[in-house]
PDB file of C-alpha atoms in Angstrom:
ATOM      1  CA  MET A   1       0.106  -0.035   0.168  1.00 35.00           C
ATOM      2  CA  ALA A   2       3.053   2.053   0.356  1.00 32.00           C
ATOM      3  CA  GLY A   3       2.654   5.301  -2.201  1.00 35.00           C
ATOM      4  CA  CYS A   4      -1.011   4.679  -2.948  1.00 34.00           C
ATOM      5  CA  ASN A   5      -3.597   7.492  -1.840  1.00 33.00           C
ATOM      6  CA  TRP A   6      -6.904   6.013  -1.128  1.00 33.00           C
ATOM      7  CA  ILE A   7      -8.283   9.237  -1.280  1.00 31.00           C
ATOM      8  CA  VAL A   8      -7.907  11.093  -4.275  1.00 32.00           C
ATOM      9  CA  LYS A   9      -5.465  14.105  -3.305  1.00 32.00           C
ATOM     10  CA  ARG A  10      -7.529  16.573  -5.233  1.00 34.00           C
ATOM     11  CA  LEU A  11     -11.076  16.849  -6.328  1.00 36.00           C
ATOM     12  CA  PHE A  12     -12.305  13.858  -4.592  1.00 37.00           C
ATOM     13  CA  ILE A  13     -15.989  15.034  -4.804  1.00 38.00           C
ATOM     14  CA  PHE A  14     -15.266  14.796  -8.820  1.00 42.00           C
ATOM     15  CA  VAL A  15     -14.062  11.232  -8.358  1.00 40.00           C
ATOM     16  CA  MET A  16     -17.185  10.061  -6.794  1.00 41.00           C
ATOM     17  CA  LEU A  17     -19.280  11.391  -9.306  1.00 47.00           C
ATOM     18  CA  ILE A  18     -17.297   9.419 -12.154  1.00 48.00           C
ATOM     19  CA  GLY A  19     -18.371   6.510  -9.951  1.00 47.00           C
ATOM     20  CA  ALA A  20     -21.799   7.880 -10.067  1.00 46.00           C
ATOM     21  CA  LEU A  21     -22.052   8.712 -13.648  1.00 48.00           C
ATOM     22  CA  ALA A  22     -20.776   5.575 -14.829  1.00 47.00           C
ATOM     23  CA  LEU A  23     -24.025   4.086 -13.701  1.00 47.00           C
ATOM     24  CA  CYS A  24     -26.724   6.604 -14.831  1.00 44.00           C
ATOM     25  CA  GLY A  25     -28.856   6.151 -17.800  1.00 40.00           C
ATOM     26  CA  LYS A  26     -29.927   9.161 -19.981  1.00 33.00           C
ATOM     27  CA  ALA A  27     -33.548  10.135 -21.027  1.00 32.00           C
ATOM     28  CA  VAL A  28     -32.467   9.995 -24.766  1.00 35.00           C
ATOM     29  CA  PRO A  29     -29.454   8.030 -25.430  1.00 38.00           C
ATOM     30  CA  TYR A  30     -28.209   6.993 -28.712  1.00 38.00           C
ATOM     31  CA  SER A  31     -28.781   3.339 -30.067  1.00 40.00           C
ATOM     32  CA  HIS A  32     -25.653   1.054 -30.102  1.00 42.00           C
ATOM     33  CA  ALA A  33     -26.062   1.195 -33.875  1.00 41.00           C
ATOM     34  CA  GLN A  34     -26.087   5.261 -33.787  1.00 60.00           C
ATOM     35  CA  ALA A  35     -23.294   5.803 -31.350  1.00 64.00           C
ATOM     36  CA  PRO A  36     -20.821   7.910 -32.565  1.00 66.00           C
ATOM     37  CA  THR A  37     -16.986   6.780 -33.065  1.00 74.00           C
ATOM     38  CA  THR A  38     -15.299  10.136 -32.810  1.00 84.00           C
ATOM     39  CA  PHE A  39     -15.833  14.008 -31.957  1.00 89.00           C
ATOM     40  CA  GLU A  40     -16.776  15.731 -35.285  1.00 89.00           C
ATOM     41  CA  VAL A  41     -15.540  18.727 -33.459  1.00 92.00           C
ATOM     42  CA  ALA A  42     -12.602  19.014 -30.643  1.00 93.00           C
ATOM     43  CA  SER A  43     -10.917  22.108 -29.149  1.00 95.00           C
ATOM     44  CA  VAL A  44      -8.006  20.979 -26.226  1.00 97.00           C
ATOM     45  CA  ARG A  45      -6.196  23.798 -24.971  1.00 96.00           C
ATOM     46  CA  LEU A  46      -3.845  24.865 -22.219  1.00 96.00           C
ATOM     47  CA  SER A  47      -6.076  26.432 -19.689  1.00 94.00           C
ATOM     48  CA  PRO A  48      -5.266  30.478 -19.901  1.00 91.00           C
ATOM     49  CA  PRO A  49      -2.991  31.774 -16.806  1.00 87.00           C
ATOM     50  CA  GLY A  50      -4.838  34.013 -14.009  1.00 76.00           C
ATOM     51  CA  GLY A  51      -7.947  31.631 -13.603  1.00 73.00           C
ATOM     52  CA  ASN A  52      -9.940  30.565 -10.419  1.00 74.00           C
ATOM     53  CA  GLY A  53      -8.344  27.033 -10.918  1.00 74.00           C
ATOM     54  CA  LEU A  54     -11.874  26.087 -10.302  1.00 86.00           C
ATOM     55  CA  THR A  55     -12.273  22.450 -12.124  1.00 89.00           C
ATOM     56  CA  SER A  56     -15.647  21.128 -13.689  1.00 88.00           C
ATOM     57  CA  PHE A  57     -17.033  19.667 -16.494  1.00 85.00           C
ATOM     58  CA  ASN A  58     -20.173  18.326 -17.847  1.00 83.00           C
ATOM     59  CA  TYR A  59     -21.598  16.183 -20.897  1.00 74.00           C
ATOM     60  CA  LEU A  60     -25.181  15.507 -18.918  1.00 67.00           C
ATOM     61  CA  GLY A  61     -28.370  16.702 -20.599  1.00 65.00           C
ATOM     62  CA  THR A  62     -26.130  18.382 -23.659  1.00 70.00           C
ATOM     63  CA  THR A  63     -24.771  17.370 -27.169  1.00 78.00           C
ATOM     64  CA  ARG A  64     -20.954  17.990 -26.275  1.00 87.00           C
ATOM     65  CA  PHE A  65     -18.402  16.922 -23.688  1.00 90.00           C
ATOM     66  CA  THR A  66     -16.976  20.563 -21.458  1.00 92.00           C
ATOM     67  CA  ALA A  67     -14.080  20.463 -19.328  1.00 93.00           C
ATOM     68  CA  THR A  68     -12.668  23.705 -17.600  1.00 93.00           C
ATOM     69  CA  ASN A  69      -9.442  23.741 -15.795  1.00 94.00           C
ATOM     70  CA  ILE A  70      -9.496  19.869 -16.047  1.00 95.00           C
ATOM     71  CA  SER A  71      -5.765  18.039 -15.233  1.00 95.00           C
ATOM     72  CA  LEU A  72      -4.398  15.137 -17.393  1.00 97.00           C
ATOM     73  CA  PRO A  73      -4.996  12.538 -14.465  1.00 96.00           C
ATOM     74  CA  LEU A  74      -9.172  13.696 -13.972  1.00 94.00           C
ATOM     75  CA  LEU A  75      -9.239  13.250 -18.067  1.00 96.00           C
ATOM     76  CA  LEU A  76      -7.754   9.925 -17.880  1.00 97.00           C
ATOM     77  CA  GLN A  77     -10.143   8.875 -14.951  1.00 93.00           C
ATOM     78  CA  LEU A  78     -13.334  10.083 -17.111  1.00 92.00           C
ATOM     79  CA  ALA A  79     -11.839   8.347 -20.387  1.00 94.00           C
ATOM     80  CA  PHE A  80     -11.184   4.948 -19.276  1.00 94.00           C
ATOM     81  CA  GLY A  81     -13.018   4.833 -15.703  1.00 88.00           C
ATOM     82  CA  VAL A  82     -10.757   4.351 -13.111  1.00 88.00           C
ATOM     83  CA  ASP A  83      -9.717   6.397 -10.176  1.00 86.00           C
ATOM     84  CA  ASP A  84      -6.397   8.102  -9.233  1.00 88.00           C
ATOM     85  CA  TYR A  85      -4.433   5.707  -7.255  1.00 88.00           C
ATOM     86  CA  GLN A  86      -5.108   3.271 -10.848  1.00 92.00           C
ATOM     87  CA  ILE A  87      -2.977   5.455 -12.918  1.00 96.00           C
ATOM     88  CA  LEU A  88       0.677   4.823 -12.871  1.00 97.00           C
ATOM     89  CA  GLN A  89       3.718   6.292 -14.461  1.00 97.00           C
ATOM     90  CA  LYS A  90       1.910   9.930 -14.888  1.00 97.00           C
ATOM     91  CA  PRO A  91       4.294  12.254 -15.914  1.00 97.00           C
ATOM     92  CA  SER A  92       5.545  15.302 -12.718  1.00 97.00           C
ATOM     93  CA  TRP A  93       3.494  18.077 -14.364  1.00 97.00           C
ATOM     94  CA  SER A  94       0.316  16.180 -15.034  1.00 96.00           C
ATOM     95  CA  ASP A  95      -1.609  17.311 -11.824  1.00 94.00           C
ATOM     96  CA  SER A  96      -0.538  20.696 -12.083  1.00 93.00           C
ATOM     97  CA  THR A  97      -1.198  21.325 -15.973  1.00 95.00           C
ATOM     98  CA  LEU A  98      -4.587  22.030 -16.820  1.00 95.00           C
ATOM     99  CA  TYR A  99      -6.894  22.156 -19.908  1.00 96.00           C
ATOM    100  CA  ASP A 100      -9.930  23.623 -21.569  1.00 96.00           C
ATOM    101  CA  VAL A 101     -12.096  20.690 -23.512  1.00 96.00           C
ATOM    102  CA  SER A 102     -14.926  21.376 -25.686  1.00 95.00           C
ATOM    103  CA  ALA A 103     -16.103  18.434 -27.940  1.00 93.00           C
ATOM    104  CA  LYS A 104     -19.438  17.452 -30.036  1.00 91.00           C
ATOM    105  CA  PRO A 105     -20.034  14.297 -31.882  1.00 88.00           C
ATOM    106  CA  GLU A 106     -22.097  14.081 -34.461  1.00 81.00           C
ATOM    107  CA  GLY A 107     -25.520  14.490 -34.173  1.00 77.00           C
ATOM    108  CA  GLU A 108     -27.701  16.125 -31.570  1.00 76.00           C
ATOM    109  CA  THR A 109     -28.525  13.614 -28.784  1.00 74.00           C
ATOM    110  CA  SER A 110     -26.714  13.416 -25.463  1.00 76.00           C
ATOM    111  CA  LEU A 111     -24.434  10.724 -24.933  1.00 77.00           C
ATOM    112  CA  THR A 112     -24.497   7.940 -22.396  1.00 79.00           C
ATOM    113  CA  TYR A 113     -21.105   7.747 -20.143  1.00 81.00           C
ATOM    114  CA  GLU A 114     -20.307   4.333 -21.658  1.00 82.00           C
ATOM    115  CA  GLN A 115     -20.614   6.021 -25.168  1.00 85.00           C
ATOM    116  CA  LEU A 116     -18.395   9.256 -24.081  1.00 88.00           C
ATOM    117  CA  LYS A 117     -15.832   7.071 -22.719  1.00 91.00           C
ATOM    118  CA  PRO A 118     -13.938   5.512 -26.202  1.00 93.00           C
ATOM    119  CA  LEU A 119     -14.422   9.490 -27.822  1.00 92.00           C
ATOM    120  CA  LEU A 120     -12.268  10.596 -24.860  1.00 95.00           C
ATOM    121  CA  GLN A 121      -9.590   7.773 -25.111  1.00 96.00           C
ATOM    122  CA  GLN A 122      -9.593   8.543 -28.888  1.00 96.00           C
ATOM    123  CA  LEU A 123      -9.063  12.256 -28.272  1.00 96.00           C
ATOM    124  CA  LEU A 124      -6.462  12.023 -25.702  1.00 97.00           C
ATOM    125  CA  GLU A 125      -4.521   9.341 -28.496  1.00 97.00           C
ATOM    126  CA  GLN A 126      -4.836  11.853 -31.080  1.00 96.00           C
ATOM    127  CA  ARG A 127      -4.130  15.467 -29.057  1.00 97.00           C
ATOM    128  CA  PHE A 128      -1.874  13.926 -26.657  1.00 98.00           C
ATOM    129  CA  HIS A 129      -0.259  11.094 -28.229  1.00 98.00           C
ATOM    130  CA  LEU A 130      -1.419   8.963 -25.146  1.00 98.00           C
ATOM    131  CA  THR A 131      -0.048   5.355 -24.934  1.00 98.00           C
ATOM    132  CA  VAL A 132      -0.971   3.193 -22.054  1.00 98.00           C
ATOM    133  CA  HIS A 133      -1.338  -0.671 -21.363  1.00 98.00           C
ATOM    134  CA  HIS A 134      -2.880  -2.336 -18.406  1.00 98.00           C
ATOM    135  CA  GLU A 135      -1.908  -4.140 -15.226  1.00 97.00           C
ATOM    136  CA  THR A 136      -3.348  -6.237 -12.607  1.00 96.00           C
ATOM    137  CA  LYS A 137      -2.215  -5.637  -9.086  1.00 95.00           C
ATOM    138  CA  TYR A 138      -3.255  -6.554  -5.677  1.00 94.00           C
ATOM    139  CA  PHE A 139      -4.107  -4.336  -2.921  1.00 92.00           C
ATOM    140  CA  LYS A 140      -5.546  -4.924   0.503  1.00 95.00           C
ATOM    141  CA  GLY A 141      -9.452  -4.074   0.006  1.00 95.00           C
ATOM    142  CA  TYR A 142     -12.683  -5.623   0.766  1.00 97.00           C
ATOM    143  CA  ALA A 143     -14.567  -8.478  -0.725  1.00 96.00           C
ATOM    144  CA  LEU A 144     -18.629  -8.144  -0.877  1.00 97.00           C
ATOM    145  CA  LEU A 145     -19.806 -11.327   0.410  1.00 98.00           C
ATOM    146  CA  VAL A 146     -23.235 -12.909   1.702  1.00 98.00           C
ATOM    147  CA  ALA A 147     -23.619 -12.333   5.440  1.00 97.00           C
ATOM    148  CA  LYS A 148     -24.912 -14.711   7.570  1.00 95.00           C
ATOM    149  CA  GLY A 149     -28.823 -15.429   7.385  1.00 94.00           C
ATOM    150  CA  GLY A 150     -28.636 -14.507   3.531  1.00 96.00           C
ATOM    151  CA  PRO A 151     -29.144 -11.475   1.356  1.00 95.00           C
ATOM    152  CA  LYS A 152     -31.723  -9.121   1.765  1.00 96.00           C
ATOM    153  CA  LEU A 153     -32.123  -7.774  -1.806  1.00 95.00           C
ATOM    154  CA  GLN A 154     -34.833  -6.108  -3.563  1.00 92.00           C
ATOM    155  CA  THR A 155     -35.226  -6.989  -7.137  1.00 93.00           C
ATOM    156  CA  SER A 156     -35.006  -4.605  -9.689  1.00 88.00           C
ATOM    157  CA  LYS A 157     -38.435  -3.554 -11.087  1.00 80.00           C
ATOM    158  CA  GLY A 158     -37.492  -3.746 -14.267  1.00 68.00           C
ATOM    159  CA  GLU A 159     -36.437   0.244 -15.214  1.00 62.00           C
ATOM    160  CA  ALA A 160     -34.544   0.640 -18.439  1.00 59.00           C
ATOM    161  CA  ASN A 161     -32.393   3.048 -16.807  1.00 66.00           C
ATOM    162  CA  HIS A 162     -29.424   2.436 -14.246  1.00 71.00           C
ATOM    163  CA  ASN A 163     -29.315   4.915 -11.316  1.00 77.00           C
ATOM    164  CA  ALA A 164     -26.577   5.859  -8.540  1.00 80.00           C
ATOM    165  CA  ASN A 165     -26.445   7.954  -5.920  1.00 80.00           C
ATOM    166  CA  ILE A 166     -23.571   8.711  -3.305  1.00 80.00           C
ATOM    167  CA  LEU A 167     -25.318  10.741  -0.306  1.00 81.00           C
ATOM    168  CA  PRO A 168     -23.556  12.120   2.161  1.00 81.00           C
ATOM    169  CA  ASN A 169     -25.473   9.380   4.803  1.00 87.00           C
ATOM    170  CA  GLY A 170     -25.433   7.037   2.521  1.00 91.00           C
ATOM    171  CA  LEU A 171     -26.131   5.455  -1.215  1.00 91.00           C
ATOM    172  CA  GLN A 172     -29.049   4.574  -3.357  1.00 89.00           C
ATOM    173  CA  GLY A 173     -29.080   3.029  -6.985  1.00 87.00           C
ATOM    174  CA  GLN A 174     -31.285   1.101  -9.343  1.00 87.00           C
ATOM    175  CA  ASN A 175     -31.280  -1.503 -11.642  1.00 87.00           C
ATOM    176  CA  LEU A 176     -27.833  -2.074 -10.496  1.00 89.00           C
ATOM    177  CA  SER A 177     -25.756  -5.356 -10.524  1.00 92.00           C
ATOM    178  CA  LEU A 178     -23.839  -6.282  -7.258  1.00 95.00           C
ATOM    179  CA  GLN A 179     -20.507  -5.871  -9.102  1.00 92.00           C
ATOM    180  CA  ASP A 180     -22.348  -2.131  -9.387  1.00 90.00           C
ATOM    181  CA  LEU A 181     -22.937  -1.826  -5.594  1.00 93.00           C
ATOM    182  CA  ALA A 182     -19.114  -3.022  -5.088  1.00 93.00           C
ATOM    183  CA  SER A 183     -17.723  -0.367  -7.166  1.00 88.00           C
ATOM    184  CA  LEU A 184     -20.002   2.258  -5.299  1.00 89.00           C
ATOM    185  CA  LEU A 185     -18.924   1.246  -1.846  1.00 92.00           C
ATOM    186  CA  SER A 186     -15.318   1.698  -2.622  1.00 89.00           C
ATOM    187  CA  HIS A 187     -15.543   5.355  -2.386  1.00 84.00           C
ATOM    188  CA  PRO A 188     -16.950   5.334   1.599  1.00 88.00           C
ATOM    189  CA  VAL A 189     -14.910   2.511   2.493  1.00 90.00           C
ATOM    190  CA  GLY A 190     -11.634   4.283   0.617  1.00 86.00           C
ATOM    191  CA  ARG A 191     -10.162   1.264  -0.516  1.00 90.00           C
ATOM    192  CA  PRO A 192     -10.851  -1.339  -3.439  1.00 92.00           C
ATOM    193  CA  VAL A 193     -14.202  -3.624  -3.392  1.00 94.00           C
ATOM    194  CA  VAL A 194     -14.983  -6.955  -5.148  1.00 93.00           C
ATOM    195  CA  ASP A 195     -17.655  -8.600  -5.718  1.00 96.00           C
ATOM    196  CA  LYS A 196     -17.409 -12.095  -4.590  1.00 96.00           C
ATOM    197  CA  THR A 197     -21.187 -12.779  -3.404  1.00 97.00           C
ATOM    198  CA  GLY A 198     -21.846 -14.561  -6.711  1.00 95.00           C
ATOM    199  CA  ILE A 199     -25.236 -13.246  -7.062  1.00 96.00           C
ATOM    200  CA  GLN A 200     -26.602 -12.300 -10.278  1.00 95.00           C
ATOM    201  CA  GLY A 201     -29.215 -10.237 -11.938  1.00 92.00           C
ATOM    202  CA  SER A 202     -30.560  -6.443 -11.235  1.00 92.00           C
ATOM    203  CA  TYR A 203     -31.516  -4.869  -7.651  1.00 93.00           C
ATOM    204  CA  ASP A 204     -32.891  -1.618  -6.216  1.00 93.00           C
ATOM    205  CA  PHE A 205     -30.432  -0.688  -2.988  1.00 92.00           C
ATOM    206  CA  LYS A 206     -31.223   1.937  -0.420  1.00 92.00           C
ATOM    207  CA  LEU A 207     -28.355   1.951   2.121  1.00 94.00           C
ATOM    208  CA  ASP A 208     -28.434   4.152   5.176  1.00 94.00           C
ATOM    209  CA  TYR A 209     -24.895   4.577   7.128  1.00 94.00           C
ATOM    210  CA  SER A 210     -23.107   7.042   9.081  1.00 90.00           C
ATOM    211  CA  PRO A 211     -20.132   8.277   6.527  1.00 80.00           C
ATOM    212  CA  ASN A 212     -17.679   8.491  10.132  1.00 72.00           C
ATOM    213  CA  GLU A 213     -17.578   6.805  13.519  1.00 64.00           C
ATOM    214  CA  SER A 214     -19.104   9.526  15.398  1.00 59.00           C
ATOM    215  CA  THR A 215     -21.167   8.298  18.145  1.00 61.00           C
ATOM    216  CA  ASP A 216     -23.164  11.593  17.549  1.00 74.00           C
ATOM    217  CA  SER A 217     -25.053  10.074  14.542  1.00 76.00           C
ATOM    218  CA  PRO A 218     -27.777   7.552  15.105  1.00 86.00           C
ATOM    219  CA  LEU A 219     -27.205   5.632  11.874  1.00 90.00           C
ATOM    220  CA  PRO A 220     -24.867   2.334  12.137  1.00 92.00           C
ATOM    221  CA  SER A 221     -21.117   1.827  10.515  1.00 93.00           C
ATOM    222  CA  ILE A 222     -21.402   1.259   6.585  1.00 94.00           C
ATOM    223  CA  PHE A 223     -20.451  -2.271   7.554  1.00 96.00           C
ATOM    224  CA  THR A 224     -22.985  -2.772  10.143  1.00 96.00           C
ATOM    225  CA  ALA A 225     -25.307  -1.132   7.486  1.00 96.00           C
ATOM    226  CA  LEU A 226     -24.744  -3.562   4.875  1.00 97.00           C
ATOM    227  CA  THR A 227     -25.587  -6.744   6.904  1.00 97.00           C
ATOM    228  CA  GLU A 228     -28.378  -5.182   8.884  1.00 97.00           C
ATOM    229  CA  GLN A 229     -29.968  -3.670   5.364  1.00 97.00           C
ATOM    230  CA  LEU A 230     -28.727  -5.795   2.422  1.00 97.00           C
ATOM    231  CA  GLY A 231     -27.615  -9.111   4.327  1.00 97.00           C
ATOM    232  CA  LEU A 232     -24.028  -8.711   2.788  1.00 98.00           C
ATOM    233  CA  LYS A 233     -20.707  -7.961   4.530  1.00 98.00           C
ATOM    234  CA  LEU A 234     -17.658  -6.409   3.719  1.00 98.00           C
ATOM    235  CA  GLU A 235     -14.146  -8.666   4.374  1.00 97.00           C
ATOM    236  CA  THR A 236     -10.613  -7.323   4.336  1.00 97.00           C
ATOM    237  CA  GLN A 237      -8.671  -9.416   1.388  1.00 96.00           C
ATOM    238  CA  GLN A 238      -5.909  -8.943  -0.942  1.00 96.00           C
ATOM    239  CA  VAL A 239      -8.379  -8.071  -4.474  1.00 92.00           C
ATOM    240  CA  PRO A 240      -7.248  -7.519  -7.669  1.00 91.00           C
ATOM    241  CA  VAL A 241      -7.227  -4.161  -9.370  1.00 91.00           C
ATOM    242  CA  ASN A 242      -6.812  -3.151 -13.014  1.00 92.00           C
ATOM    243  CA  MET A 243      -4.268  -0.432 -13.108  1.00 96.00           C
ATOM    244  CA  LEU A 244      -3.639   2.183 -16.413  1.00 97.00           C
ATOM    245  CA  VAL A 245      -0.357   2.534 -17.105  1.00 98.00           C
ATOM    246  CA  ILE A 246       1.053   5.263 -19.094  1.00 98.00           C
ATOM    247  CA  ASP A 247       3.447   4.682 -21.780  1.00 98.00           C
ATOM    248  CA  HIS A 248       3.419   7.882 -23.217  1.00 98.00           C
ATOM    249  CA  VAL A 249       1.715  11.191 -23.183  1.00 98.00           C
ATOM    250  CA  ASP A 250       2.683  14.835 -24.358  1.00 98.00           C
ATOM    251  CA  ARG A 251       2.096  17.926 -22.035  1.00 98.00           C
ATOM    252  CA  GLU A 252       0.814  19.964 -24.829  1.00 97.00           C
ATOM    253  CA  PRO A 253      -1.847  18.741 -27.229  1.00 97.00           C
ATOM    254  CA  THR A 254      -1.656  19.268 -30.929  1.00 94.00           C
ATOM    255  CA  GLU A 255      -3.433  22.084 -32.489  1.00 85.00           C
ATOM    256  CA  ASN A 256      -7.266  22.308 -33.427  1.00 76.00           C
TER     257      ASN A 256
END
């Protein structure tokens, strides 16, 4: 675990949002056949100096992806669906160099997150000459298991959309798998969580817990809440984690 920071050093809220956005369905998504394969128009520039430094990004409910003061690691997190600790061999400049991005695919329909990811990967390859490879490493984390007494899961009502919300005192999800739940749990527990329940299917979740060990809260810890409310438990284990290794990336993007 040395050198691995399980709490993202900057913009932790955005990392939590990535996990939630990855599971969110959109009201008017492209069909699989219509999904664009590239951005029709894309602008990638170094952020001008003297700004407020506030990072923001958006694609929900719009026909384009926009980002302001965004770092390369955060772009990689969005493009590959990973957390900051999963990115290896980051250049020394990567956290402090910021970019403004505006990119629009063909058509006038909003993208789902899963459709956005390959477009961002292609954009990084074209503008930053990014090359990467993947490795598997084992870290101290948690296995999601069935607790004594069996699971207490609510089968999904069958909605087409997948939704997830990480709240201050809990999390909610609709039409999610146990793998999705494990991914969500990794944020509040601060370590990777791998589903080992063996349970298939889609479920609706509502988990209420105290975000810390404060005795002032009437809510249970997340570990107790999992067992009492969902019939599941977390067990400390060495778990496999997919790592994104940067082989090459340019600091300055090519011209628009």
